[in-house]
Amino acid sequence: MLRLKACFLTVVFLFATVFIFLPGRTSSQTGVVRLTNTSEQAVSLNPSLSDDGRVVVFETSANLFAGASVTGSGLSSSFHSVRADVGGATPVFRDFGATRVVSAALSSDGSVVAFASTEDLVGENADRNSEIFLWTASGLRQLTNTHPGSPETRLIDGNSQPSITSDGSLVAFTSRKNLFLFDVATATFSRLTNGENPKLSSSHLYYQRGFDLVSLDLKTKTSRVIAADVPKLSIATGRAVSNDGSRFVYSAETAENQTQVLLFDARDNTTRQLTQLGTRSVDVALQPTISGDGKRVAFATRRRVTNASDGSVELYIYDIPSGQSFQITNAPSGATAEVVSSLNFDGSLVAFSFPRLLSGPATDNDLGNNSEIYLASVAPRPQFGSATILNAAALGNEPAQRAPIAPGSIAVVRGTALSFRTETGISANPPSALAGTTVKVNGQAARIFYASPEEVVFIVPEALAEGPAEVLVTNADGFSSKAEAVIVSGAPGIFTVRGDGTGEAIVLDSDTQTTGPFDPSNGKLRLSVFATGVEHARNVSASINGQPVMVETRVASALPGLDEIHLLAPAELRGAGTSTLVVTADGVQSNPATVTLDGSALRDVVINEILADPPDDLAGDANHDGVRDTADDEFIELVNSTTRDIDLSGYQLHSRALTSTTDTVRHRFASGTLLPAGAAIVIFGGGSPDIANPIFGGSQIVKASSGGLSLTNSGAVITLRNATGEII
């Protein structure tokens, strides 16, 4: 049998410009090199990189070998498949033969290569059907030998899309939309199921069936749909599954003109979107490919990822553990051709075909998008991600710039890639791991209430000593984010209704278990304030509007880290309205929150004067607008007789005739109306009061919100009601 033994001769290719480092503009990364440097008419495409980063297999239309057919343009007579050993100081090239090879499947060390070809490479494919070939150190052999129904259908009827396990022992491929598995050791075939685009790992085979993605367990031979009816589903020509089968990447359309990279994680049976690319009507195929360890994904797009886009195609790496993206190329705007890439095992190296415009201008712009093969080293994953620590109640609204946290309190850590999914574990005994994420403070494990990619809520371990602390949040991939904190005995935070540490505090009447407004008039009002960070404090105090209030007890709730503080509100605070509440523990102040104190405070608001019948002529011009008017110049004057400000928001003035039993609202005080201590407010029936007139002595001047006071000359009953309708 004819063997093209010459195809397997090793050729040391001494191109002077091969493996030249590219200009600085080429990439945001270091170590980008150009593996091929051919004439502008030639193209080099579809590279595959071995796990060890030493072998690149690609196809080229250029003449790279001595003795090959050469034309004046430097092109070969046909495409050739090339295996380049790039592990040494000088790359060593081997020619598989005159054939195209689209993203060949490589074993981890590149010693086994599977690819599809329509060429008669070993004298067994005379009908030029698409067949599967396997290259090893002992040579090239044809695995399949099928016959097309007709010359026109030889590609459709043939065998294609080979995928190989990392140890090179198994090869999966498509044959007439059926999936087959070839055992290299026994040279036996087994039919698996119907489907296409197989991606093989040591444990699972992923494949496409229509618009569904399916996973097949190689041990049990059971399959299941992992994503159904996926819009514009696309699987890369190269590796799309990690070596162990735990992760699989693909692209799909999530909105019109928005394709995204998605990841299926078999460890928790979840699918998540890795990219957030914008809308673009014209883009290249993303071609997402994954590293052997399943922790990095390479893809190409003309849309913005890390920097502003000029419309050129760029290659990116997404690092799953850290959630960071790296831009590999920095091409001119004219570079728009498809890009195919391949990663080594840990994603530290990437081989890719890219428009040669990346290296510099072309003499013919139409040829600038012809591709060359490049290699790039990718920035290492940072040792730690950055994060910040906050009191879970105060959320950074404490007076201290760097607020401490207390043992046994509830804290929040914020960052990126803290978790790979959102999960809640709120209970009396929360877990120490949630969604695969753990938290340690100075090496002590913490229990976790909530985990998400950007935020983790946890309980600070009880046994921590006071002083500096290091908080490590480690996600399911083992990547840790680090934050610095200070541990003190007391670090209070008041929980608020908004949940952001501001505004109304979460407070209940301790006796009735009802929410505010609260009435402290009888001097027996006990308030339950819900907070965190006071359990181990030696001294706890509280104030309302700066006035100290008694802390009766501190009670630990059933929920770890949640503290209940019982305060006794004095009668002097009645009617204080929206008031500022602050808790202090061992000298550390909480976030200021608010509590509304209502009740009979307006007994301290005196109805000082009423004018129901203005005198005749200008003497009756009480509002001093220059006109005497019976209705407009009526007024009611209120005076704050206390030494504190009183909030009148929502309070109402009512009137009724002596012969009536029906009260009528004459004025409702606007939100934010504050009556200062010892000051007066005058409510006129209407007109245009001259509020700057010194005769008013600085009193607040308003007009009746109802349009008039309608006071009767024969006498009337005037009442003041609080916001809840209580008559004062």
XYZ file of C-alpha atoms in Angstrom:
728
model
C 0.000 0.000 0.000
C 1.284 3.386 -0.941
C 2.409 5.383 2.049
C 3.407 8.987 1.771
C 6.355 8.495 4.067
C 7.894 11.734 2.918
C 5.058 13.566 4.665
C 6.354 12.465 8.035
C 9.931 13.624 7.626
C 10.917 16.181 10.184
C 11.719 19.534 8.693
C 13.498 22.181 10.687
C 11.971 25.343 9.337
C 14.472 28.172 9.605
C 12.331 31.103 8.530
C 14.232 34.165 9.710
C 11.036 35.846 10.810
C 9.290 32.910 12.465
C 8.785 33.353 16.213
C 9.387 37.071 16.089
C 7.888 39.045 18.974
C 5.313 41.447 17.647
C 5.249 45.233 18.108
C 3.866 46.561 21.377
C 0.552 47.587 19.848
C -0.307 44.001 19.042
C -1.501 42.986 22.457
C -2.301 44.006 25.982
C -0.395 40.861 27.013
C 3.303 40.025 26.836
C 4.926 37.237 24.828
C 2.878 37.373 21.610
C 4.769 35.703 18.783
C 4.054 35.054 15.145
C 4.491 31.414 14.253
C 4.044 31.746 10.478
C 5.182 34.488 8.134
C 3.961 33.721 4.644
C 3.151 35.649 1.492
C 0.058 37.833 1.612
C -1.816 35.514 -0.758
C -1.441 32.568 1.631
C -3.601 31.730 4.635
C -2.836 29.713 7.758
C -5.871 28.657 9.764
C -7.531 26.628 12.503
C -4.764 25.886 15.026
C -4.978 23.375 17.854
C -2.635 23.563 20.853
C -1.630 20.614 23.010
C -2.173 20.671 26.771
C 1.557 20.915 27.418
C 1.810 23.897 25.049
C 4.535 22.272 22.935
C 2.574 21.271 19.827
C 0.510 23.354 17.412
C -1.344 21.708 14.531
C -2.762 23.955 11.800
C -3.472 24.128 8.082
C -1.801 26.420 5.583
C -1.859 27.191 1.879
C 1.755 28.370 2.033
C 4.811 26.370 1.026
C 6.654 25.856 4.297
C 8.775 22.895 3.260
C 11.770 22.319 1.069
C 10.913 20.228 -1.952
C 7.221 21.080 -1.950
C 5.558 22.425 -5.051
C 6.282 26.124 -5.134
C 4.769 28.858 -7.239
C 6.032 32.333 -7.750
C 3.663 33.591 -5.068
C 5.108 31.254 -2.471
C 1.927 29.176 -2.359
C 1.944 25.405 -2.294
C -0.073 23.399 -4.783
C -2.691 22.724 -2.094
C -3.390 23.109 1.576
C -1.074 21.264 3.913
C -1.574 20.148 7.474
C 1.327 21.059 9.731
C 2.405 19.878 13.163
C 4.763 22.373 14.809
C 6.770 21.465 17.889
C 7.259 24.873 19.541
C 8.733 23.662 22.815
C 12.344 24.272 21.888
C 14.354 27.326 20.921
C 13.559 26.684 17.249
C 10.184 25.335 16.099
C 10.224 21.965 14.346
C 7.582 21.360 11.683
C 6.110 18.125 10.302
C 3.879 17.843 7.265
C 0.898 15.492 7.649
C 0.163 15.745 3.975
C -1.608 17.798 1.369
C -4.914 18.177 3.145
C -7.030 20.626 5.036
C -7.323 19.989 8.743
C -9.874 22.047 10.673
C -9.010 22.279 14.364
C -7.445 18.847 14.716
C -8.056 16.950 17.949
C -4.884 16.535 20.043
C -3.951 14.393 22.997
C -2.438 16.246 25.960
C 1.152 15.945 24.718
C 0.281 16.218 21.024
C 1.563 12.707 20.333
C -1.838 11.632 18.987
C -3.687 13.742 16.431
C -7.124 13.029 14.926
C -8.521 14.952 11.981
C -10.958 14.641 9.070
C -9.838 14.784 5.455
C -11.241 14.172 1.989
C -7.753 13.451 0.624
C -6.300 10.040 -0.171
C -3.455 10.344 2.322
C -2.545 6.663 2.769
C -3.935 5.132 -0.417
C -7.259 4.017 1.107
C -9.583 6.883 0.161
C -9.850 6.768 -3.596
C -13.451 8.024 -3.573
C -12.360 11.085 -1.586
C -15.058 10.607 0.987
C -14.528 12.542 4.235
C -12.714 10.125 6.544
C -11.133 10.211 10.012
C -7.354 9.916 10.223
C -5.112 9.322 13.218
C -1.482 10.386 13.471
C 0.922 8.958 16.029
C 4.683 8.682 16.207
C 4.435 5.458 14.199
C 2.728 7.175 11.313
C -0.631 8.093 9.823
C -3.553 5.707 9.471
C -7.068 6.005 8.172
C -9.621 4.979 10.796
C -12.829 5.027 8.766
C -13.564 3.790 5.270
C -17.059 4.620 4.145
C -18.559 5.293 0.749
C -20.799 8.221 -0.209
C -24.202 7.714 -1.755
C -23.026 9.854 -4.655
C -20.056 12.079 -5.497
C -22.229 15.103 -4.701
C -22.964 13.893 -1.164
C -19.508 12.676 -0.148
C -19.107 15.443 2.430
C -22.562 14.946 3.888
C -22.262 11.165 3.873
C -18.745 11.188 5.254
C -17.094 11.288 8.654
C -16.100 14.511 10.376
C -15.711 16.521 13.585
C -13.293 14.246 15.466
C -12.695 14.814 19.178
C -10.181 12.973 21.354
C -9.638 12.244 25.035
C -6.604 13.845 26.657
C -4.824 10.472 26.863
C -5.478 9.811 23.169
C -7.267 6.524 23.843
C -10.705 7.356 22.438
C -11.858 9.295 19.387
C -15.442 10.436 18.851
C -16.700 11.613 15.483
C -19.815 12.250 13.412
C -20.875 9.959 10.582
C -24.050 10.859 8.723
C -25.353 12.648 11.835
C -24.634 9.634 14.008
C -22.015 9.631 16.730
C -19.361 6.932 16.893
C -16.578 6.133 19.320
C -13.266 4.593 18.257
C -11.094 2.760 20.780
C -7.487 3.300 19.697
C -6.096 0.327 21.646
C -8.585 -2.231 20.328
C -9.260 -0.527 16.971
C -12.993 -1.049 17.494
C -15.953 1.203 16.731
C -19.155 1.634 18.722
C -22.205 3.598 17.673
C -23.430 5.883 20.437
C -26.439 7.908 19.290
C -27.588 10.386 16.704
C -26.125 13.881 16.873
C -23.274 16.075 15.677
C -20.445 18.340 16.907
C -19.193 15.821 19.481
C -16.803 17.017 22.193
C -15.164 14.182 24.091
C -13.756 14.065 27.624
C -12.648 11.266 29.901
C -16.122 10.942 31.411
C -18.711 12.556 29.143
C -19.456 13.246 25.513
C -21.223 16.520 24.772
C -22.960 16.969 21.441
C -25.618 18.846 19.534
C -28.981 17.394 18.524
C -30.926 19.988 16.587
C -31.019 23.039 18.854
C -30.500 20.973 22.002
C -27.263 20.353 23.873
C -26.903 16.822 25.198
C -24.499 15.171 27.633
C -23.769 11.449 27.390
C -22.243 9.589 30.335
C -19.626 7.297 28.795
C -19.793 4.818 31.665
C -23.559 4.348 31.848
C -24.285 5.350 28.233
C -27.194 7.470 29.517
C -27.837 10.897 28.049
C -29.693 14.003 29.129
C -30.483 17.375 27.608
C -28.540 20.111 29.376
C -29.963 22.994 27.303
C -33.059 22.846 25.125
C -34.060 24.969 22.119
C -30.927 27.105 22.287
C -31.227 30.093 19.901
C -28.407 30.129 17.308
C -26.521 27.426 19.136
C -22.893 27.202 18.059
C -20.078 24.926 19.245
C -16.468 25.796 18.471
C -14.540 23.728 15.948
C -11.836 23.169 18.581
C -11.942 21.993 22.183
C -15.156 22.941 23.972
C -15.023 20.577 26.954
C -12.558 20.330 29.830
C -10.467 17.164 30.060
C -12.497 15.803 32.971
C -15.829 16.636 31.350
C -16.979 18.933 34.139
C -17.266 22.061 31.981
C -18.544 22.714 28.487
C -18.645 26.029 26.587
C -20.749 27.180 23.654
C -22.274 30.331 22.220
C -25.912 31.271 21.758
C -28.058 34.306 21.042
C -29.606 35.806 24.178
C -31.196 38.779 22.398
C -31.373 39.979 18.813
C -27.830 40.514 17.500
C -26.390 39.530 20.873
C -24.472 36.261 20.932
C -22.845 35.360 24.241
C -20.478 32.756 25.654
C -22.175 30.305 28.007
C -20.743 27.662 30.315
C -22.376 24.463 31.521
C -20.903 23.229 34.804
C -21.632 19.556 35.441
C -20.475 19.848 39.045
C -23.671 21.627 40.027
C -25.685 21.225 36.789
C -25.866 24.961 36.190
C -25.451 27.091 33.090
C -24.156 30.628 33.321
C -23.414 33.399 30.900
C -19.747 34.385 30.914
C -19.941 37.445 28.643
C -22.101 40.551 28.590
C -21.476 41.643 25.008
C -23.476 44.463 23.468
C -25.525 44.489 20.294
C -23.856 44.273 16.882
C -25.520 43.243 13.648
C -22.238 42.074 12.070
C -19.780 40.076 14.139
C -17.506 37.081 13.858
C -18.397 33.723 15.341
C -17.344 33.765 18.987
C -15.768 30.286 18.719
C -15.459 29.835 22.507
C -12.859 27.226 23.443
C -11.855 26.037 26.896
C -8.561 25.101 28.549
C -7.922 21.512 29.576
C -8.413 22.310 33.262
C -11.712 24.052 32.494
C -10.698 27.349 34.057
C -10.106 29.629 31.058
C -12.132 30.347 27.929
C -10.896 32.032 24.743
C -13.242 33.746 22.303
C -13.185 36.408 19.583
C -15.545 39.279 18.901
C -15.781 42.695 17.271
C -17.736 44.012 20.252
C -16.384 45.749 23.331
C -15.159 43.560 26.184
C -12.438 45.314 28.194
C -11.778 48.498 26.199
C -13.572 50.690 23.686
C -13.940 48.851 20.368
C -12.990 50.258 16.967
C -14.911 47.463 15.228
C -11.876 45.241 14.730
C -11.909 41.617 15.740
C -10.027 40.919 18.966
C -9.160 37.802 20.909
C -10.003 37.597 24.619
C -9.424 35.210 27.490
C -11.982 34.906 30.291
C -10.508 33.556 33.520
C -13.329 31.718 35.301
C -11.918 31.503 38.857
C -11.159 35.241 39.088
C -13.908 36.490 36.760
C -11.360 38.600 34.848
C -11.050 39.138 31.097
C -7.754 39.619 29.253
C -7.486 41.197 25.821
C -4.839 39.310 23.850
C -4.765 41.338 20.633
C -4.960 44.999 19.714
C -5.675 44.944 16.007
C -6.321 47.843 13.612
C -9.914 48.497 12.589
C -9.469 46.756 9.241
C -8.994 43.346 10.903
C -12.407 41.699 10.682
C -11.836 38.039 9.702
C -12.886 34.999 11.726
C -10.549 33.918 14.521
C -10.006 30.368 15.761
C -8.051 29.837 18.976
C -6.863 27.005 21.191
C -5.638 26.969 24.815
C -3.173 24.720 26.586
C -4.133 22.872 29.773
C -3.988 25.769 32.250
C -4.782 28.550 29.771
C -1.375 30.167 30.119
C -0.786 29.865 26.352
C -3.085 30.416 23.407
C -2.541 29.622 19.737
C -4.757 31.422 17.255
C -5.229 32.276 13.604
C -5.622 36.020 13.112
C -5.649 38.558 10.254
C -2.040 39.415 9.411
C -2.961 43.094 9.819
C -2.191 42.374 13.467
C 1.504 42.362 12.541
C 1.473 45.427 10.315
C -0.112 46.876 7.166
C -0.511 44.755 4.047
C 0.501 45.929 0.586
C -2.974 44.925 -0.575
C -5.689 45.763 1.928
C -7.878 42.980 0.537
C -5.241 40.490 1.688
C -4.791 42.001 5.146
C -7.460 39.677 6.562
C -5.628 36.566 5.372
C -4.620 34.824 8.563
C -1.317 33.834 10.104
C -0.778 31.610 13.151
C 0.183 33.343 16.397
C 1.059 32.248 19.903
C 0.608 34.310 23.043
C 1.318 33.894 26.702
C -1.581 34.959 28.898
C -1.166 36.978 32.086
C -1.170 34.723 35.130
C -4.168 34.634 37.375
C -3.728 37.076 40.287
C -2.869 35.441 43.577
C -5.875 37.063 45.235
C -8.893 39.065 44.235
C -9.649 42.290 46.080
C -12.641 42.606 48.379
C -14.083 44.878 51.065
C -15.695 44.069 54.412
C -18.764 45.857 55.790
C -21.068 45.547 58.767
C -24.107 43.793 57.241
C -26.543 46.260 58.833
C -24.635 49.547 58.501
C -23.109 48.818 55.077
C -20.496 51.536 55.412
C -22.774 54.262 56.809
C -21.040 54.415 60.201
C -19.175 57.616 61.147
C -15.801 55.830 61.104
C -14.094 55.751 57.715
C -12.878 52.210 58.257
C -15.518 50.701 60.480
C -14.464 47.606 62.442
C -16.403 44.376 62.811
C -17.166 42.410 65.949
C -17.000 38.682 66.738
C -20.391 37.033 66.344
C -21.706 39.856 64.147
C -23.114 39.605 60.632
C -20.752 40.987 57.993
C -20.727 41.406 54.232
C -17.799 40.907 51.889
C -18.070 42.463 48.420
C -15.937 41.686 45.391
C -16.065 39.731 42.131
C -16.130 35.985 41.448
C -16.842 35.307 45.124
C -19.240 32.559 44.072
C -20.407 31.039 40.805
C -24.092 31.097 41.640
C -26.492 32.678 44.125
C -27.561 30.595 47.096
C -29.177 31.365 50.459
C -28.570 29.483 53.703
C -30.356 31.615 56.317
C -31.182 29.421 59.301
C -30.412 28.967 62.965
C -27.440 26.851 61.922
C -26.101 28.195 58.618
C -23.514 26.152 56.679
C -19.791 26.821 56.476
C -19.885 26.446 52.672
C -22.504 27.794 50.302
C -22.505 27.433 46.504
C -19.008 26.008 46.912
C -17.778 29.204 48.600
C -16.084 29.351 51.988
C -15.042 32.237 54.257
C -12.180 32.288 56.750
C -11.256 35.087 59.159
C -7.708 34.791 60.456
C -7.880 31.132 59.485
C -11.144 30.453 61.345
C -14.055 29.167 59.271
C -17.173 31.329 59.184
C -20.777 30.304 58.669
C -22.489 31.763 55.611
C -25.998 33.166 55.184
C -25.814 34.130 51.513
C -23.439 33.745 48.575
C -23.471 35.381 45.152
C -20.777 36.389 42.642
C -20.533 39.936 44.061
C -21.508 39.509 47.709
C -21.216 37.028 50.564
C -22.984 37.500 53.923
C -21.373 35.626 56.805
C -21.127 35.453 60.590
C -17.823 36.631 62.018
C -16.348 33.751 64.077
C -16.907 34.113 67.815
C -13.403 33.294 69.069
C -11.490 36.018 67.231
C -9.118 38.192 69.187
C -9.218 41.965 68.835
C -6.871 43.448 66.255
C -6.134 43.205 62.527
C -7.845 40.437 60.579
C -7.556 38.911 57.126
C -10.740 37.686 55.478
C -10.397 35.108 52.689
C -13.378 34.210 50.535
C -12.626 31.168 48.378
C -14.899 30.156 45.507
C -15.549 26.668 44.158
C -12.533 26.913 41.831
C -10.183 27.606 44.730
C -9.668 31.274 43.895
C -9.535 33.493 46.982
C -10.442 37.142 47.387
C -8.802 38.896 50.308
C -10.001 41.753 52.480
C -8.515 43.438 55.520
C -10.577 44.137 58.625
C -10.203 45.220 62.260
C -11.807 43.146 65.007
C -13.164 44.931 68.090
C -15.433 43.807 70.910
C -18.345 45.968 69.790
C -19.141 47.285 66.300
C -22.868 48.032 66.113
C -24.956 48.275 62.986
C -28.693 49.026 62.947
C -30.760 47.168 60.345
C -32.996 49.458 58.301
C -36.172 48.984 56.306
C -34.418 49.929 53.067
C -31.751 47.340 53.713
C -28.954 49.777 52.880
C -28.107 51.041 56.372
C -29.974 54.339 55.960
C -33.439 55.639 56.745
C -36.016 54.019 58.986
C -34.649 51.517 61.488
C -36.244 48.111 61.933
C -37.850 48.718 65.335
C -40.837 47.201 67.149
C -42.822 48.152 70.228
C -41.433 45.543 72.634
C -44.804 44.997 74.322
C -47.194 45.034 71.357
C -44.723 43.875 68.669
C -46.058 46.562 66.339
C -44.197 48.984 64.101
C -44.131 52.786 64.488
C -44.900 55.598 64.747
C -44.438 55.131 68.500
C -45.998 57.089 71.361
C -43.682 57.607 74.357
C -46.170 59.847 76.196
C -46.663 57.571 79.201
C -42.913 57.158 79.753
C -43.183 53.387 79.464
C -42.492 52.891 75.761
C -39.985 50.093 75.239
C -38.495 49.740 71.770
C -36.845 46.648 70.297
C -34.064 47.703 67.949
C -32.658 45.027 65.625
C -28.924 45.301 65.144
C -25.697 43.340 64.957
C -22.262 43.657 66.524
C -23.227 44.289 70.158
C -23.387 40.755 71.586
C -19.872 40.824 73.059
C -19.657 44.554 73.798
C -18.953 45.520 77.404
C -20.883 48.809 77.283
C -23.831 49.599 75.054
C -25.643 52.939 74.952
C -28.149 54.619 72.674
C -29.458 58.080 71.852
C -32.442 59.544 70.056
C -31.938 62.983 68.574
C -28.770 63.185 70.660
C -30.654 62.589 73.900
C -29.435 59.508 75.803
C -32.055 56.794 76.280
C -31.893 53.841 78.636
C -30.683 50.485 77.276
C -32.682 47.993 79.344
C -31.502 44.679 77.911
C -29.654 43.035 75.057
C -31.185 39.831 73.719
C -29.653 37.370 71.258
C -32.219 36.255 68.706
C -32.675 32.771 67.249
C -30.775 33.908 64.163
C -26.993 33.923 64.764
C -25.488 37.390 64.710
C -28.813 39.211 65.078
C -29.039 41.294 68.274
C -32.190 42.761 69.829
C -31.640 45.903 71.924
C -34.453 47.051 74.253
C -34.620 50.813 74.811
C -36.843 52.830 77.155
C -38.041 55.971 75.371
C -38.728 58.900 77.778
C -41.957 60.889 77.606
C -39.994 64.027 76.739
C -39.535 62.623 73.233
C -43.242 62.578 72.469
C -44.007 64.253 69.191
C -40.362 64.360 68.134
C -41.413 62.959 64.769
C -38.721 61.465 62.566
C -35.791 61.165 64.939
C -32.207 59.977 64.662
C -31.328 56.768 66.489
C -27.693 55.845 67.210
C -26.325 52.857 69.130
C -22.810 52.930 70.623
C -20.908 49.819 71.712
C -17.582 50.134 73.517
C -17.124 53.577 72.031
C -17.922 52.562 68.421
C -20.953 54.297 66.900
C -23.480 52.644 64.609
C -24.946 53.978 61.423
C -27.551 56.687 62.181
C -31.061 55.403 61.505
C -34.468 56.958 62.090
C -37.418 56.189 64.328
C -40.731 58.094 64.297
C -42.006 59.270 67.695
C -45.545 60.540 67.655
C -48.164 60.509 70.393
C -49.337 63.549 72.312
C -46.380 65.764 71.678
C -48.601 68.455 70.250
C -49.911 69.128 73.712
C -46.696 71.064 73.804
C -47.853 72.995 70.742
C -49.981 75.858 72.050
C -52.775 77.484 70.039
C -51.572 80.926 71.016
C -53.982 83.172 69.084
C -56.990 82.959 66.755
C -58.377 85.788 64.588
C -61.868 84.929 63.288
C -63.175 88.480 62.618
C -60.537 90.846 61.176
C -61.123 94.549 62.097
C -62.470 96.955 59.505
C -60.274 98.799 57.023
C -56.492 98.236 56.853
C -56.372 97.539 60.552
C -57.788 94.151 59.638
C -55.027 93.447 57.094
C -53.500 90.785 59.337
C -51.465 89.067 56.582
C -50.044 92.455 55.501
C -50.618 91.943 51.806
C -52.169 95.457 51.556
C -55.760 94.246 51.355
C -58.225 93.705 54.198
C -60.171 90.519 53.454
C -62.583 88.825 55.847
C -61.482 85.319 54.853
C -57.831 85.823 53.852
C -56.858 87.673 57.035
C -58.203 85.038 59.426
C -55.360 83.183 61.140
C -54.403 80.643 63.756
C -51.039 80.956 65.513
C -49.296 77.910 67.027
C -46.287 78.097 69.364
C -43.789 75.376 70.294
C -43.564 75.698 74.075
C -40.765 73.155 74.450
C -36.983 73.287 74.182
C -36.837 70.881 71.268
C -37.882 71.041 67.640
C -41.191 69.386 66.716
C -41.939 67.790 63.367
C -45.457 68.738 62.237
C -45.374 66.688 59.015
C -48.867 65.394 58.198
C -50.550 67.066 61.178
C -53.941 68.718 60.656
C -55.946 71.721 61.874
C -59.682 71.060 62.162
C -62.569 73.398 62.902
C -66.269 72.987 63.620
C -69.062 75.330 64.590
C -70.338 75.237 68.152
C -73.653 73.865 66.900
C -72.028 71.114 64.761
C -70.566 67.705 65.488
C -68.545 67.485 62.269
C -64.896 68.502 62.088
C -63.546 69.918 58.815
C -59.868 69.796 57.838
C -58.702 73.374 57.250
C -54.973 72.816 56.968
C -52.616 69.871 56.589
C -48.957 70.577 57.388
C -46.627 69.681 54.539
C -43.980 67.003 54.876
C -40.844 68.423 56.420
C -42.611 71.147 58.389
C -40.446 71.647 61.466
C -41.479 73.933 64.306
C -38.306 74.999 66.158
C -38.187 75.178 69.928
C -39.922 78.344 71.248
C -40.936 79.439 67.738
C -44.350 80.173 66.209
C -46.117 79.322 62.982
C -49.068 81.350 61.644
C -51.654 79.836 59.312
C -53.587 82.476 57.316
C -56.830 81.905 55.466
C -55.324 83.108 52.184
C -54.085 86.174 50.352
C -50.423 86.967 49.742
C -48.859 87.265 53.189
C -45.751 89.431 53.392
C -43.575 86.794 55.102
C -40.613 89.200 55.287
C -42.548 91.772 57.309
C -40.777 92.253 60.668
C -44.147 92.424 62.385
C -44.244 88.609 62.240
C -41.095 88.425 64.358
C -39.545 85.618 62.287
C -42.529 83.315 62.658
C -43.207 80.831 59.893
C -46.068 81.988 57.664
C -48.220 79.587 55.623
C -51.623 79.628 53.979
C -54.397 77.152 54.726
C -53.972 74.144 52.447
C -57.773 73.870 52.052
C -58.015 77.402 50.649
C -59.399 78.974 53.804
C -59.927 78.633 57.551
C -63.676 79.494 57.568
C -63.617 80.582 61.208
C -67.049 81.652 62.525
C -67.435 84.897 64.459
C -69.904 83.319 66.866
C -67.340 80.812 68.118
C -65.840 77.524 66.988
C -63.878 74.517 68.164
C -60.296 74.306 66.832
C -58.496 70.972 67.131
C -55.048 69.759 66.166
C -54.589 66.133 65.157
C -51.413 64.160 64.632
C -50.614 62.104 61.526
C -52.592 59.128 62.836
C -55.664 61.260 63.566
C -55.261 61.530 67.332
C -56.836 64.704 68.738
C -54.351 66.828 70.652
